[in-house]
């Protein structure tokens, strides 16, 4: 399998999973060995992985650009601490601090199929439990959440540092618990993804420039474009889906996938 085909496959995986509550990092960890990529490969697991996330983020920016423009330049209130950008900054801080402190530890100890599978199952169960707890959400506008709510969502986002948890899953479920409707929760989760993933992607790109070898520019471009296109389609479909559906189907998918992986790991050990 050549690198361009690998880039297409991973771009599709990134675009499909980044904004659904099923964990993009977890799926990347599971898919890469199947297409001949070592977990220690610095290009695919570093620069490429984070670069195509920027493509997915660009899809969110373009999809929500009117909404983002209005919230940014025509906010409902005049107080600076009530501005959407300040709320996103407050929500970003916890994960930024923990990521800076524990990034190397997580990459060395947690980036493996067993952790991913366990987190998939646990997250699926959590989604089912949370949906049963939600009764009458009151916040219908992501731009109207309080600073306290933004900070709490940011703290919950830290759970996604465990591969397989899902950043979007953690933030959306956390927002639902805090009183947001499904649409408002998803919207704020997507807005928060912009600085979170863009910052991580640019930092990893700068740190990993030396890992790019001649001829690897094409896979980067291909993966970026594919991730952008697929992510745009997924975000548009997801925002329509949650208007009339619950998150149960994602929970079931997580539990089944995680259970299969754990079973395969156990069989391999016994064998």
PDB file of C-alpha atoms in Angstrom:
ATOM      1  CA  UNK A   1       0.000   0.000   0.000  1.00  0.00           C
ATOM      2  CA  UNK A   2       1.521   3.332  -1.024  1.00  0.00           C
ATOM      3  CA  UNK A   3       1.504   6.469   1.104  1.00  0.00           C
ATOM      4  CA  UNK A   4      -1.140   8.280  -0.932  1.00  0.00           C
ATOM      5  CA  UNK A   5      -3.657   5.489  -0.346  1.00  0.00           C
ATOM      6  CA  UNK A   6      -2.788   5.498   3.355  1.00  0.00           C
ATOM      7  CA  UNK A   7      -3.360   9.255   3.409  1.00  0.00           C
ATOM      8  CA  UNK A   8      -6.800   8.857   1.821  1.00  0.00           C
ATOM      9  CA  UNK A   9      -7.817   6.154   4.301  1.00  0.00           C
ATOM     10  CA  UNK A  10      -6.651   8.139   7.323  1.00  0.00           C
ATOM     11  CA  UNK A  11      -8.214  11.330   5.961  1.00  0.00           C
ATOM     12  CA  UNK A  12     -11.553   9.540   5.712  1.00  0.00           C
ATOM     13  CA  UNK A  13     -11.180   8.137   9.238  1.00  0.00           C
ATOM     14  CA  UNK A  14     -10.303  11.576  10.627  1.00  0.00           C
ATOM     15  CA  UNK A  15     -13.167  13.300   8.850  1.00  0.00           C
ATOM     16  CA  UNK A  16     -15.683  10.661   9.910  1.00  0.00           C
ATOM     17  CA  UNK A  17     -14.707  10.442  13.560  1.00  0.00           C
ATOM     18  CA  UNK A  18     -13.344  13.827  14.696  1.00  0.00           C
ATOM     19  CA  UNK A  19     -16.715  15.404  15.465  1.00  0.00           C
ATOM     20  CA  UNK A  20     -18.773  12.322  16.276  1.00  0.00           C
ATOM     21  CA  UNK A  21     -18.741  11.022  19.882  1.00  0.00           C
ATOM     22  CA  UNK A  22     -16.730   7.941  18.941  1.00  0.00           C
ATOM     23  CA  UNK A  23     -13.082   9.123  19.270  1.00  0.00           C
ATOM     24  CA  UNK A  24     -10.947  10.021  16.269  1.00  0.00           C
ATOM     25  CA  UNK A  25      -7.670   9.326  18.101  1.00  0.00           C
ATOM     26  CA  UNK A  26      -8.915   5.912  19.141  1.00  0.00           C
ATOM     27  CA  UNK A  27      -9.858   5.019  15.581  1.00  0.00           C
ATOM     28  CA  UNK A  28      -6.517   6.258  14.266  1.00  0.00           C
ATOM     29  CA  UNK A  29      -4.670   4.039  16.752  1.00  0.00           C
ATOM     30  CA  UNK A  30      -6.750   1.053  15.649  1.00  0.00           C
ATOM     31  CA  UNK A  31      -6.565   1.685  11.892  1.00  0.00           C
ATOM     32  CA  UNK A  32      -2.883   2.542  11.468  1.00  0.00           C
ATOM     33  CA  UNK A  33      -1.494  -0.981  12.130  1.00  0.00           C
ATOM     34  CA  UNK A  34      -3.962  -2.403   9.591  1.00  0.00           C
ATOM     35  CA  UNK A  35      -2.492  -0.264   6.822  1.00  0.00           C
ATOM     36  CA  UNK A  36       1.128  -0.940   7.731  1.00  0.00           C
ATOM     37  CA  UNK A  37       1.960   2.035   9.934  1.00  0.00           C
ATOM     38  CA  UNK A  38       4.036   1.443  13.048  1.00  0.00           C
ATOM     39  CA  UNK A  39       2.932   3.044  16.312  1.00  0.00           C
ATOM     40  CA  UNK A  40       6.452   4.492  16.545  1.00  0.00           C
ATOM     41  CA  UNK A  41       6.426   6.150  13.118  1.00  0.00           C
ATOM     42  CA  UNK A  42       7.078   9.864  13.859  1.00  0.00           C
ATOM     43  CA  UNK A  43       5.595  11.144  10.607  1.00  0.00           C
ATOM     44  CA  UNK A  44       2.230   9.360  10.524  1.00  0.00           C
ATOM     45  CA  UNK A  45       1.664   9.382  14.283  1.00  0.00           C
ATOM     46  CA  UNK A  46       2.878  12.944  14.661  1.00  0.00           C
ATOM     47  CA  UNK A  47       2.937  15.507  11.870  1.00  0.00           C
ATOM     48  CA  UNK A  48       0.420  13.812   9.581  1.00  0.00           C
ATOM     49  CA  UNK A  49      -2.079  12.973  12.299  1.00  0.00           C
ATOM     50  CA  UNK A  50      -2.237  16.517  13.621  1.00  0.00           C
ATOM     51  CA  UNK A  51      -1.992  18.223  10.236  1.00  0.00           C
ATOM     52  CA  UNK A  52      -5.122  16.543   8.891  1.00  0.00           C
ATOM     53  CA  UNK A  53      -6.949  17.584  12.071  1.00  0.00           C
ATOM     54  CA  UNK A  54      -6.462  21.155  10.871  1.00  0.00           C
ATOM     55  CA  UNK A  55      -8.288  20.159   7.678  1.00  0.00           C
ATOM     56  CA  UNK A  56     -11.203  18.871   9.744  1.00  0.00           C
ATOM     57  CA  UNK A  57     -11.212  22.074  11.815  1.00  0.00           C
ATOM     58  CA  UNK A  58     -11.313  24.174   8.639  1.00  0.00           C
ATOM     59  CA  UNK A  59     -14.515  22.340   7.726  1.00  0.00           C
ATOM     60  CA  UNK A  60     -16.113  23.448  11.013  1.00  0.00           C
ATOM     61  CA  UNK A  61     -15.014  27.054  10.489  1.00  0.00           C
ATOM     62  CA  UNK A  62     -16.535  27.140   7.018  1.00  0.00           C
ATOM     63  CA  UNK A  63     -19.737  25.352   8.036  1.00  0.00           C
ATOM     64  CA  UNK A  64     -20.373  27.688  10.988  1.00  0.00           C
ATOM     65  CA  UNK A  65     -18.784  30.829   9.578  1.00  0.00           C
ATOM     66  CA  UNK A  66     -21.977  32.937   9.624  1.00  0.00           C
ATOM     67  CA  UNK A  67     -22.749  31.892  13.191  1.00  0.00           C
ATOM     68  CA  UNK A  68     -19.151  32.475  14.275  1.00  0.00           C
ATOM     69  CA  UNK A  69     -19.074  35.883  12.586  1.00  0.00           C
ATOM     70  CA  UNK A  70     -22.256  37.003  14.337  1.00  0.00           C
ATOM     71  CA  UNK A  71     -21.142  35.763  17.755  1.00  0.00           C
ATOM     72  CA  UNK A  72     -17.707  37.329  17.340  1.00  0.00           C
ATOM     73  CA  UNK A  73     -18.559  40.712  15.845  1.00  0.00           C
ATOM     74  CA  UNK A  74     -22.197  41.150  16.843  1.00  0.00           C
ATOM     75  CA  UNK A  75     -22.500  39.646  20.342  1.00  0.00           C
ATOM     76  CA  UNK A  76     -25.759  39.953  22.275  1.00  0.00           C
ATOM     77  CA  UNK A  77     -24.039  41.577  25.263  1.00  0.00           C
ATOM     78  CA  UNK A  78     -21.317  44.212  25.474  1.00  0.00           C
ATOM     79  CA  UNK A  79     -19.381  42.889  28.489  1.00  0.00           C
ATOM     80  CA  UNK A  80     -16.017  41.418  27.471  1.00  0.00           C
ATOM     81  CA  UNK A  81     -16.362  38.519  29.915  1.00  0.00           C
ATOM     82  CA  UNK A  82     -19.581  37.473  28.197  1.00  0.00           C
ATOM     83  CA  UNK A  83     -18.021  37.291  24.724  1.00  0.00           C
ATOM     84  CA  UNK A  84     -17.893  33.879  23.056  1.00  0.00           C
ATOM     85  CA  UNK A  85     -14.134  34.179  22.455  1.00  0.00           C
ATOM     86  CA  UNK A  86     -13.453  34.701  26.161  1.00  0.00           C
ATOM     87  CA  UNK A  87     -15.696  31.763  27.049  1.00  0.00           C
ATOM     88  CA  UNK A  88     -13.808  29.562  24.594  1.00  0.00           C
ATOM     89  CA  UNK A  89     -10.514  30.740  26.080  1.00  0.00           C
ATOM     90  CA  UNK A  90     -11.696  29.833  29.588  1.00  0.00           C
ATOM     91  CA  UNK A  91     -12.865  26.413  28.368  1.00  0.00           C
ATOM     92  CA  UNK A  92      -9.558  25.842  26.560  1.00  0.00           C
ATOM     93  CA  UNK A  93      -7.266  26.506  29.527  1.00  0.00           C
ATOM     94  CA  UNK A  94      -7.685  23.214  31.499  1.00  0.00           C
ATOM     95  CA  UNK A  95      -6.866  20.929  28.562  1.00  0.00           C
ATOM     96  CA  UNK A  96      -4.066  23.254  27.453  1.00  0.00           C
ATOM     97  CA  UNK A  97      -2.381  23.099  30.854  1.00  0.00           C
ATOM     98  CA  UNK A  98      -2.763  19.333  31.261  1.00  0.00           C
ATOM     99  CA  UNK A  99      -1.683  18.726  27.676  1.00  0.00           C
ATOM    100  CA  UNK A 100       1.474  20.766  28.206  1.00  0.00           C
ATOM    101  CA  UNK A 101       2.304  18.901  31.417  1.00  0.00           C
ATOM    102  CA  UNK A 102       1.413  15.339  30.474  1.00  0.00           C
ATOM    103  CA  UNK A 103       1.590  15.113  26.665  1.00  0.00           C
ATOM    104  CA  UNK A 104       4.685  12.881  26.611  1.00  0.00           C
ATOM    105  CA  UNK A 105       3.329  10.603  29.354  1.00  0.00           C
ATOM    106  CA  UNK A 106       0.052  10.092  27.493  1.00  0.00           C
ATOM    107  CA  UNK A 107       1.767   9.312  24.219  1.00  0.00           C
ATOM    108  CA  UNK A 108       4.052   6.754  25.903  1.00  0.00           C
ATOM    109  CA  UNK A 109       1.555   5.040  28.219  1.00  0.00           C
ATOM    110  CA  UNK A 110      -1.964   5.461  26.834  1.00  0.00           C
ATOM    111  CA  UNK A 111      -1.718   5.223  23.052  1.00  0.00           C
ATOM    112  CA  UNK A 112      -2.569   1.528  22.749  1.00  0.00           C
ATOM    113  CA  UNK A 113      -5.598  -0.587  21.716  1.00  0.00           C
ATOM    114  CA  UNK A 114      -6.380  -1.794  25.250  1.00  0.00           C
ATOM    115  CA  UNK A 115      -6.804   1.755  26.562  1.00  0.00           C
ATOM    116  CA  UNK A 116      -8.792   2.747  23.479  1.00  0.00           C
ATOM    117  CA  UNK A 117     -11.148  -0.224  23.769  1.00  0.00           C
ATOM    118  CA  UNK A 118     -11.737   0.301  27.483  1.00  0.00           C
ATOM    119  CA  UNK A 119     -12.446   4.011  26.952  1.00  0.00           C
ATOM    120  CA  UNK A 120     -14.824   3.240  24.077  1.00  0.00           C
ATOM    121  CA  UNK A 121     -16.884   0.901  26.252  1.00  0.00           C
ATOM    122  CA  UNK A 122     -16.843   3.197  29.284  1.00  0.00           C
ATOM    123  CA  UNK A 123     -17.804   6.186  27.147  1.00  0.00           C
ATOM    124  CA  UNK A 124     -20.636   4.286  25.489  1.00  0.00           C
ATOM    125  CA  UNK A 125     -22.084   3.345  28.870  1.00  0.00           C
ATOM    126  CA  UNK A 126     -21.686   6.952  30.043  1.00  0.00           C
ATOM    127  CA  UNK A 127     -23.617   8.263  27.031  1.00  0.00           C
ATOM    128  CA  UNK A 128     -26.529   5.932  27.773  1.00  0.00           C
ATOM    129  CA  UNK A 129     -26.582   6.901  31.455  1.00  0.00           C
ATOM    130  CA  UNK A 130     -26.379  10.633  30.742  1.00  0.00           C
ATOM    131  CA  UNK A 131     -29.168  10.515  28.172  1.00  0.00           C
ATOM    132  CA  UNK A 132     -31.437   8.906  30.755  1.00  0.00           C
ATOM    133  CA  UNK A 133     -30.596  11.684  33.196  1.00  0.00           C
ATOM    134  CA  UNK A 134     -31.417  14.562  30.842  1.00  0.00           C
ATOM    135  CA  UNK A 135     -34.946  15.885  31.228  1.00  0.00           C
ATOM    136  CA  UNK A 136     -35.555  19.523  30.309  1.00  0.00           C
ATOM    137  CA  UNK A 137     -32.492  21.365  28.953  1.00  0.00           C
ATOM    138  CA  UNK A 138     -32.844  25.123  29.227  1.00  0.00           C
ATOM    139  CA  UNK A 139     -29.912  26.604  27.286  1.00  0.00           C
ATOM    140  CA  UNK A 140     -30.684  26.693  23.571  1.00  0.00           C
ATOM    141  CA  UNK A 141     -27.903  29.071  22.461  1.00  0.00           C
ATOM    142  CA  UNK A 142     -24.246  28.054  22.722  1.00  0.00           C
ATOM    143  CA  UNK A 143     -23.261  31.721  22.800  1.00  0.00           C
ATOM    144  CA  UNK A 144     -25.381  32.341  25.898  1.00  0.00           C
ATOM    145  CA  UNK A 145     -23.689  29.929  28.306  1.00  0.00           C
ATOM    146  CA  UNK A 146     -22.103  31.327  31.448  1.00  0.00           C
ATOM    147  CA  UNK A 147     -18.380  31.486  32.136  1.00  0.00           C
ATOM    148  CA  UNK A 148     -18.830  28.869  34.848  1.00  0.00           C
ATOM    149  CA  UNK A 149     -20.468  26.503  32.370  1.00  0.00           C
ATOM    150  CA  UNK A 150     -17.695  27.119  29.842  1.00  0.00           C
ATOM    151  CA  UNK A 151     -15.055  26.311  32.466  1.00  0.00           C
ATOM    152  CA  UNK A 152     -16.847  23.124  33.508  1.00  0.00           C
ATOM    153  CA  UNK A 153     -17.077  21.979  29.897  1.00  0.00           C
ATOM    154  CA  UNK A 154     -13.368  22.710  29.562  1.00  0.00           C
ATOM    155  CA  UNK A 155     -12.621  20.581  32.615  1.00  0.00           C
ATOM    156  CA  UNK A 156     -14.734  17.746  31.208  1.00  0.00           C
ATOM    157  CA  UNK A 157     -12.852  18.040  27.925  1.00  0.00           C
ATOM    158  CA  UNK A 158      -9.718  16.923  29.791  1.00  0.00           C
ATOM    159  CA  UNK A 159     -11.176  13.405  29.926  1.00  0.00           C
ATOM    160  CA  UNK A 160     -10.605  13.222  26.180  1.00  0.00           C
ATOM    161  CA  UNK A 161      -6.862  13.123  26.792  1.00  0.00           C
ATOM    162  CA  UNK A 162      -7.450   9.400  27.327  1.00  0.00           C
ATOM    163  CA  UNK A 163      -7.484   7.884  23.803  1.00  0.00           C
ATOM    164  CA  UNK A 164     -10.860   6.399  22.966  1.00  0.00           C
ATOM    165  CA  UNK A 165     -12.819   8.792  25.151  1.00  0.00           C
ATOM    166  CA  UNK A 166     -13.685  11.287  22.369  1.00  0.00           C
ATOM    167  CA  UNK A 167     -13.260  15.017  22.778  1.00  0.00           C
ATOM    168  CA  UNK A 168     -16.592  15.749  21.122  1.00  0.00           C
ATOM    169  CA  UNK A 169     -18.300  13.004  23.112  1.00  0.00           C
ATOM    170  CA  UNK A 170     -16.992  14.298  26.441  1.00  0.00           C
ATOM    171  CA  UNK A 171     -17.818  17.947  25.747  1.00  0.00           C
ATOM    172  CA  UNK A 172     -21.265  17.277  24.272  1.00  0.00           C
ATOM    173  CA  UNK A 173     -22.295  14.951  27.099  1.00  0.00           C
ATOM    174  CA  UNK A 174     -20.866  17.365  29.658  1.00  0.00           C
ATOM    175  CA  UNK A 175     -22.777  20.245  28.090  1.00  0.00           C
ATOM    176  CA  UNK A 176     -25.990  18.205  28.158  1.00  0.00           C
ATOM    177  CA  UNK A 177     -25.498  17.573  31.874  1.00  0.00           C
ATOM    178  CA  UNK A 178     -25.033  21.314  32.365  1.00  0.00           C
ATOM    179  CA  UNK A 179     -28.381  22.135  30.787  1.00  0.00           C
ATOM    180  CA  UNK A 180     -27.659  22.709  27.093  1.00  0.00           C
ATOM    181  CA  UNK A 181     -29.858  21.296  24.361  1.00  0.00           C
ATOM    182  CA  UNK A 182     -28.274  18.756  22.029  1.00  0.00           C
ATOM    183  CA  UNK A 183     -27.857  21.337  19.254  1.00  0.00           C
ATOM    184  CA  UNK A 184     -26.326  23.951  21.576  1.00  0.00           C
ATOM    185  CA  UNK A 185     -24.055  21.336  23.152  1.00  0.00           C
ATOM    186  CA  UNK A 186     -22.802  20.150  19.772  1.00  0.00           C
ATOM    187  CA  UNK A 187     -22.314  23.710  18.569  1.00  0.00           C
ATOM    188  CA  UNK A 188     -20.231  24.745  21.571  1.00  0.00           C
ATOM    189  CA  UNK A 189     -18.248  21.491  21.300  1.00  0.00           C
ATOM    190  CA  UNK A 190     -17.435  22.281  17.680  1.00  0.00           C
ATOM    191  CA  UNK A 191     -16.523  25.885  18.493  1.00  0.00           C
ATOM    192  CA  UNK A 192     -14.222  24.685  21.275  1.00  0.00           C
ATOM    193  CA  UNK A 193     -12.599  22.220  18.871  1.00  0.00           C
ATOM    194  CA  UNK A 194     -11.303  25.086  16.734  1.00  0.00           C
ATOM    195  CA  UNK A 195      -8.708  26.510  19.176  1.00  0.00           C
ATOM    196  CA  UNK A 196      -8.127  23.138  20.877  1.00  0.00           C
ATOM    197  CA  UNK A 197      -7.243  21.134  17.786  1.00  0.00           C
ATOM    198  CA  UNK A 198      -5.764  24.024  15.825  1.00  0.00           C
ATOM    199  CA  UNK A 199      -3.340  24.781  18.644  1.00  0.00           C
ATOM    200  CA  UNK A 200      -2.377  21.132  19.080  1.00  0.00           C
ATOM    201  CA  UNK A 201      -2.018  20.679  15.325  1.00  0.00           C
ATOM    202  CA  UNK A 202       0.186  23.712  14.752  1.00  0.00           C
ATOM    203  CA  UNK A 203       2.378  22.906  17.771  1.00  0.00           C
ATOM    204  CA  UNK A 204       2.890  19.313  16.651  1.00  0.00           C
ATOM    205  CA  UNK A 205       3.562  20.464  13.096  1.00  0.00           C
ATOM    206  CA  UNK A 206       6.294  22.844  14.235  1.00  0.00           C
ATOM    207  CA  UNK A 207       7.826  20.233  16.540  1.00  0.00           C
ATOM    208  CA  UNK A 208       7.727  17.547  13.854  1.00  0.00           C
ATOM    209  CA  UNK A 209       8.940  19.418  10.791  1.00  0.00           C
ATOM    210  CA  UNK A 210      12.224  17.520  10.974  1.00  0.00           C
ATOM    211  CA  UNK A 211      10.298  14.239  10.625  1.00  0.00           C
ATOM    212  CA  UNK A 212       9.004  15.136   7.155  1.00  0.00           C
ATOM    213  CA  UNK A 213      11.001  13.337   4.485  1.00  0.00           C
ATOM    214  CA  UNK A 214      11.201  14.110   0.747  1.00  0.00           C
ATOM    215  CA  UNK A 215       8.044  12.877  -0.973  1.00  0.00           C
ATOM    216  CA  UNK A 216       5.833  13.092   2.120  1.00  0.00           C
ATOM    217  CA  UNK A 217       4.359  16.439   1.193  1.00  0.00           C
ATOM    218  CA  UNK A 218       1.805  14.779  -1.120  1.00  0.00           C
ATOM    219  CA  UNK A 219       0.319  12.538   1.620  1.00  0.00           C
ATOM    220  CA  UNK A 220      -0.015  15.601   3.851  1.00  0.00           C
ATOM    221  CA  UNK A 221      -1.957  17.506   1.199  1.00  0.00           C
ATOM    222  CA  UNK A 222      -4.121  14.509   0.267  1.00  0.00           C
ATOM    223  CA  UNK A 223      -4.941  13.703   3.901  1.00  0.00           C
ATOM    224  CA  UNK A 224      -5.749  17.358   4.639  1.00  0.00           C
ATOM    225  CA  UNK A 225      -8.131  17.700   1.679  1.00  0.00           C
ATOM    226  CA  UNK A 226      -9.882  14.369   2.309  1.00  0.00           C
ATOM    227  CA  UNK A 227     -10.304  15.119   6.016  1.00  0.00           C
ATOM    228  CA  UNK A 228     -11.743  18.551   5.177  1.00  0.00           C
ATOM    229  CA  UNK A 229     -14.308  17.229   2.696  1.00  0.00           C
ATOM    230  CA  UNK A 230     -15.432  14.284   4.819  1.00  0.00           C
ATOM    231  CA  UNK A 231     -15.586  16.374   8.021  1.00  0.00           C
ATOM    232  CA  UNK A 232     -17.752  19.021   6.361  1.00  0.00           C
ATOM    233  CA  UNK A 233     -20.232  16.361   5.223  1.00  0.00           C
ATOM    234  CA  UNK A 234     -20.233  14.706   8.662  1.00  0.00           C
ATOM    235  CA  UNK A 235     -20.757  17.953  10.598  1.00  0.00           C
ATOM    236  CA  UNK A 236     -23.662  18.955   8.355  1.00  0.00           C
ATOM    237  CA  UNK A 237     -25.269  15.514   8.689  1.00  0.00           C
ATOM    238  CA  UNK A 238     -24.641  15.350  12.445  1.00  0.00           C
ATOM    239  CA  UNK A 239     -26.281  18.713  13.141  1.00  0.00           C
ATOM    240  CA  UNK A 240     -29.392  17.507  11.283  1.00  0.00           C
ATOM    241  CA  UNK A 241     -29.290  14.087  12.953  1.00  0.00           C
ATOM    242  CA  UNK A 242     -29.352  15.355  16.528  1.00  0.00           C
ATOM    243  CA  UNK A 243     -32.446  17.443  15.877  1.00  0.00           C
ATOM    244  CA  UNK A 244     -34.554  14.290  15.881  1.00  0.00           C
ATOM    245  CA  UNK A 245     -32.330  11.509  17.278  1.00  0.00           C
ATOM    246  CA  UNK A 246     -30.578  10.704  20.531  1.00  0.00           C
ATOM    247  CA  UNK A 247     -26.940   9.621  20.893  1.00  0.00           C
ATOM    248  CA  UNK A 248     -27.822   5.986  21.665  1.00  0.00           C
ATOM    249  CA  UNK A 249     -26.626   4.678  18.313  1.00  0.00           C
ATOM    250  CA  UNK A 250     -23.152   6.097  18.940  1.00  0.00           C
ATOM    251  CA  UNK A 251     -23.111   4.528  22.409  1.00  0.00           C
ATOM    252  CA  UNK A 252     -24.008   1.114  20.997  1.00  0.00           C
ATOM    253  CA  UNK A 253     -21.336   1.414  18.310  1.00  0.00           C
ATOM    254  CA  UNK A 254     -18.713   2.303  20.926  1.00  0.00           C
ATOM    255  CA  UNK A 255     -19.616  -0.600  23.197  1.00  0.00           C
ATOM    256  CA  UNK A 256     -19.658  -3.145  20.356  1.00  0.00           C
ATOM    257  CA  UNK A 257     -16.360  -1.942  18.852  1.00  0.00           C
ATOM    258  CA  UNK A 258     -14.639  -1.729  22.238  1.00  0.00           C
ATOM    259  CA  UNK A 259     -15.956  -5.148  23.243  1.00  0.00           C
ATOM    260  CA  UNK A 260     -14.673  -6.751  20.026  1.00  0.00           C
ATOM    261  CA  UNK A 261     -11.218  -5.242  20.504  1.00  0.00           C
ATOM    262  CA  UNK A 262     -11.009  -6.361  24.132  1.00  0.00           C
ATOM    263  CA  UNK A 263     -12.125  -9.855  23.103  1.00  0.00           C
ATOM    264  CA  UNK A 264      -9.457 -10.018  20.387  1.00  0.00           C
ATOM    265  CA  UNK A 265      -6.805  -8.880  22.857  1.00  0.00           C
ATOM    266  CA  UNK A 266      -7.894 -11.590  25.326  1.00  0.00           C
ATOM    267  CA  UNK A 267      -7.947 -14.282  22.618  1.00  0.00           C
ATOM    268  CA  UNK A 268      -4.459 -13.236  21.489  1.00  0.00           C
ATOM    269  CA  UNK A 269      -3.175 -13.524  25.045  1.00  0.00           C
ATOM    270  CA  UNK A 270      -4.775 -16.916  25.620  1.00  0.00           C
ATOM    271  CA  UNK A 271      -3.511 -18.143  22.268  1.00  0.00           C
TER     272      UNK A 271
END
